[in-house]
Amino acid sequence: MKEQLQSIADEALSMLEKVQDMKSLEEIRVTFLGKKG
């Protein structure tokens, strides 16, 4: 379980490093938190 959480966190951080505009940031937010998150 701990490894899964770390994997998700690593993936999120990797995606966040590539953000270049608000649209891509919003897409990442929806991917990890959902539309209502």
PDB file of N, CA and C in Angstrom:
ATOM      1  N   MET A   1       0.824  -1.189   0.000  1.00  0.00           N
ATOM      2  CA  MET A   1       0.000   0.000   0.000  1.00  0.00           C
ATOM      3  C   MET A   1       0.872   1.259   0.000  1.00  0.00           C
ATOM      4  N   LYS A   2       1.885   1.258   0.851  1.00  0.00           N
ATOM      5  CA  LYS A   2       2.769   2.419   0.929  1.00  0.00           C
ATOM      6  C   LYS A   2       3.484   2.645  -0.401  1.00  0.00           C
ATOM      7  N   GLU A   3       3.860   1.552  -1.062  1.00  0.00           N
ATOM      8  CA  GLU A   3       4.533   1.661  -2.356  1.00  0.00           C
ATOM      9  C   GLU A   3       3.601   2.247  -3.414  1.00  0.00           C
ATOM     10  N   GLN A   4       2.316   1.873  -3.354  1.00  0.00           N
ATOM     11  CA  GLN A   4       1.344   2.404  -4.308  1.00  0.00           C
ATOM     12  C   GLN A   4       1.183   3.911  -4.128  1.00  0.00           C
ATOM     13  N   LEU A   5       1.092   4.344  -2.880  1.00  0.00           N
ATOM     14  CA  LEU A   5       0.961   5.776  -2.614  1.00  0.00           C
ATOM     15  C   LEU A   5       2.185   6.544  -3.094  1.00  0.00           C
ATOM     16  N   GLN A   6       3.355   5.983  -2.863  1.00  0.00           N
ATOM     17  CA  GLN A   6       4.583   6.637  -3.311  1.00  0.00           C
ATOM     18  C   GLN A   6       4.627   6.712  -4.828  1.00  0.00           C
ATOM     19  N   SER A   7       4.166   5.656  -5.486  1.00  0.00           N
ATOM     20  CA  SER A   7       4.136   5.631  -6.947  1.00  0.00           C
ATOM     21  C   SER A   7       3.204   6.713  -7.489  1.00  0.00           C
ATOM     22  N   ILE A   8       2.040   6.857  -6.870  1.00  0.00           N
ATOM     23  CA  ILE A   8       1.083   7.889  -7.290  1.00  0.00           C
ATOM     24  C   ILE A   8       1.679   9.278  -7.066  1.00  0.00           C
ATOM     25  N   ALA A   9       2.304   9.477  -5.928  1.00  0.00           N
ATOM     26  CA  ALA A   9       2.926  10.769  -5.630  1.00  0.00           C
ATOM     27  C   ALA A   9       4.034  11.086  -6.624  1.00  0.00           C
ATOM     28  N   ASP A  10       4.851  10.097  -6.935  1.00  0.00           N
ATOM     29  CA  ASP A  10       5.933  10.304  -7.902  1.00  0.00           C
ATOM     30  C   ASP A  10       5.380  10.662  -9.276  1.00  0.00           C
ATOM     31  N   GLU A  11       4.311   9.964  -9.679  1.00  0.00           N
ATOM     32  CA  GLU A  11       3.698  10.240 -10.979  1.00  0.00           C
ATOM     33  C   GLU A  11       3.129  11.658 -11.009  1.00  0.00           C
ATOM     34  N   ALA A  12       2.464  12.057  -9.945  1.00  0.00           N
ATOM     35  CA  ALA A  12       1.886  13.400  -9.876  1.00  0.00           C
ATOM     36  C   ALA A  12       2.974  14.465  -9.951  1.00  0.00           C
ATOM     37  N   LEU A  13       4.043  14.281  -9.200  1.00  0.00           N
ATOM     38  CA  LEU A  13       5.135  15.257  -9.223  1.00  0.00           C
ATOM     39  C   LEU A  13       5.781  15.341 -10.596  1.00  0.00           C
ATOM     40  N   SER A  14       5.932  14.207 -11.239  1.00  0.00           N
ATOM     41  CA  SER A  14       6.506  14.184 -12.579  1.00  0.00           C
ATOM     42  C   SER A  14       5.631  14.965 -13.556  1.00  0.00           C
ATOM     43  N   MET A  15       4.321  14.764 -13.453  1.00  0.00           N
ATOM     44  CA  MET A  15       3.402  15.479 -14.336  1.00  0.00           C
ATOM     45  C   MET A  15       3.403  16.973 -14.026  1.00  0.00           C
ATOM     46  N   LEU A  16       3.471  17.334 -12.752  1.00  0.00           N
ATOM     47  CA  LEU A  16       3.458  18.745 -12.364  1.00  0.00           C
ATOM     48  C   LEU A  16       4.690  19.491 -12.859  1.00  0.00           C
ATOM     49  N   GLU A  17       5.804  18.799 -12.948  1.00  0.00           N
ATOM     50  CA  GLU A  17       7.022  19.440 -13.444  1.00  0.00           C
ATOM     51  C   GLU A  17       6.901  19.845 -14.911  1.00  0.00           C
ATOM     52  N   LYS A  18       5.990  19.213 -15.639  1.00  0.00           N
ATOM     53  CA  LYS A  18       5.831  19.469 -17.071  1.00  0.00           C
ATOM     54  C   LYS A  18       4.723  20.472 -17.382  1.00  0.00           C
ATOM     55  N   VAL A  19       4.028  20.970 -16.356  1.00  0.00           N
ATOM     56  CA  VAL A  19       2.914  21.894 -16.563  1.00  0.00           C
ATOM     57  C   VAL A  19       3.416  23.183 -17.198  1.00  0.00           C
ATOM     58  N   GLN A  20       2.723  23.604 -18.260  1.00  0.00           N
ATOM     59  CA  GLN A  20       3.100  24.845 -18.922  1.00  0.00           C
ATOM     60  C   GLN A  20       1.957  25.847 -19.002  1.00  0.00           C
ATOM     61  N   ASP A  21       0.749  25.396 -18.677  1.00  0.00           N
ATOM     62  CA  ASP A  21      -0.383  26.311 -18.697  1.00  0.00           C
ATOM     63  C   ASP A  21      -1.462  25.820 -17.734  1.00  0.00           C
ATOM     64  N   MET A  22      -2.456  26.655 -17.518  1.00  0.00           N
ATOM     65  CA  MET A  22      -3.509  26.319 -16.566  1.00  0.00           C
ATOM     66  C   MET A  22      -4.351  25.133 -17.031  1.00  0.00           C
ATOM     67  N   LYS A  23      -4.518  24.982 -18.336  1.00  0.00           N
ATOM     68  CA  LYS A  23      -5.320  23.871 -18.849  1.00  0.00           C
ATOM     69  C   LYS A  23      -4.678  22.533 -18.485  1.00  0.00           C
ATOM     70  N   SER A  24      -3.384  22.413 -18.673  1.00  0.00           N
ATOM     71  CA  SER A  24      -2.722  21.152 -18.344  1.00  0.00           C
ATOM     72  C   SER A  24      -2.709  20.923 -16.829  1.00  0.00           C
ATOM     73  N   LEU A  25      -2.606  21.990 -16.044  1.00  0.00           N
ATOM     74  CA  LEU A  25      -2.673  21.853 -14.591  1.00  0.00           C
ATOM     75  C   LEU A  25      -4.053  21.350 -14.173  1.00  0.00           C
ATOM     76  N   GLU A  26      -5.088  21.875 -14.775  1.00  0.00           N
ATOM     77  CA  GLU A  26      -6.454  21.435 -14.479  1.00  0.00           C
ATOM     78  C   GLU A  26      -6.644  19.968 -14.856  1.00  0.00           C
ATOM     79  N   GLU A  27      -6.081  19.542 -15.974  1.00  0.00           N
ATOM     80  CA  GLU A  27      -6.193  18.145 -16.385  1.00  0.00           C
ATOM     81  C   GLU A  27      -5.530  17.222 -15.365  1.00  0.00           C
ATOM     82  N   ILE A  28      -4.402  17.637 -14.836  1.00  0.00           N
ATOM     83  CA  ILE A  28      -3.716  16.841 -13.810  1.00  0.00           C
ATOM     84  C   ILE A  28      -4.554  16.793 -12.537  1.00  0.00           C
ATOM     85  N   ARG A  29      -5.128  17.923 -12.161  1.00  0.00           N
ATOM     86  CA  ARG A  29      -5.970  17.964 -10.965  1.00  0.00           C
ATOM     87  C   ARG A  29      -7.137  16.997 -11.091  1.00  0.00           C
ATOM     88  N   VAL A  30      -7.794  17.001 -12.246  1.00  0.00           N
ATOM     89  CA  VAL A  30      -8.923  16.104 -12.469  1.00  0.00           C
ATOM     90  C   VAL A  30      -8.466  14.647 -12.454  1.00  0.00           C
ATOM     91  N   THR A  31      -7.292  14.376 -13.017  1.00  0.00           N
ATOM     92  CA  THR A  31      -6.768  13.015 -13.039  1.00  0.00           C
ATOM     93  C   THR A  31      -6.580  12.470 -11.627  1.00  0.00           C
ATOM     94  N   PHE A  32      -6.042  13.274 -10.739  1.00  0.00           N
ATOM     95  CA  PHE A  32      -5.704  12.780  -9.405  1.00  0.00           C
ATOM     96  C   PHE A  32      -6.783  13.027  -8.359  1.00  0.00           C
ATOM     97  N   LEU A  33      -7.581  14.069  -8.524  1.00  0.00           N
ATOM     98  CA  LEU A  33      -8.571  14.406  -7.500  1.00  0.00           C
ATOM     99  C   LEU A  33     -10.009  14.242  -7.965  1.00  0.00           C
ATOM    100  N   GLY A  34     -10.228  14.131  -9.256  1.00  0.00           N
ATOM    101  CA  GLY A  34     -11.583  14.052  -9.778  1.00  0.00           C
ATOM    102  C   GLY A  34     -12.128  15.445 -10.047  1.00  0.00           C
ATOM    103  N   LYS A  35     -13.266  15.512 -10.708  1.00  0.00           N
ATOM    104  CA  LYS A  35     -13.824  16.808 -11.091  1.00  0.00           C
ATOM    105  C   LYS A  35     -14.318  17.615  -9.900  1.00  0.00           C
ATOM    106  N   LYS A  36     -14.742  16.934  -8.843  1.00  0.00           N
ATOM    107  CA  LYS A  36     -15.275  17.641  -7.679  1.00  0.00           C
ATOM    108  C   LYS A  36     -14.245  17.782  -6.570  1.00  0.00           C
ATOM    109  N   GLY A  37     -13.035  17.223  -6.769  1.00  0.00           N
ATOM    110  CA  GLY A  37     -12.007  17.220  -5.721  1.00  0.00           C
ATOM    111  C   GLY A  37     -11.462  18.553  -5.521  1.00  0.00           C
TER     112      GLY A  37
END
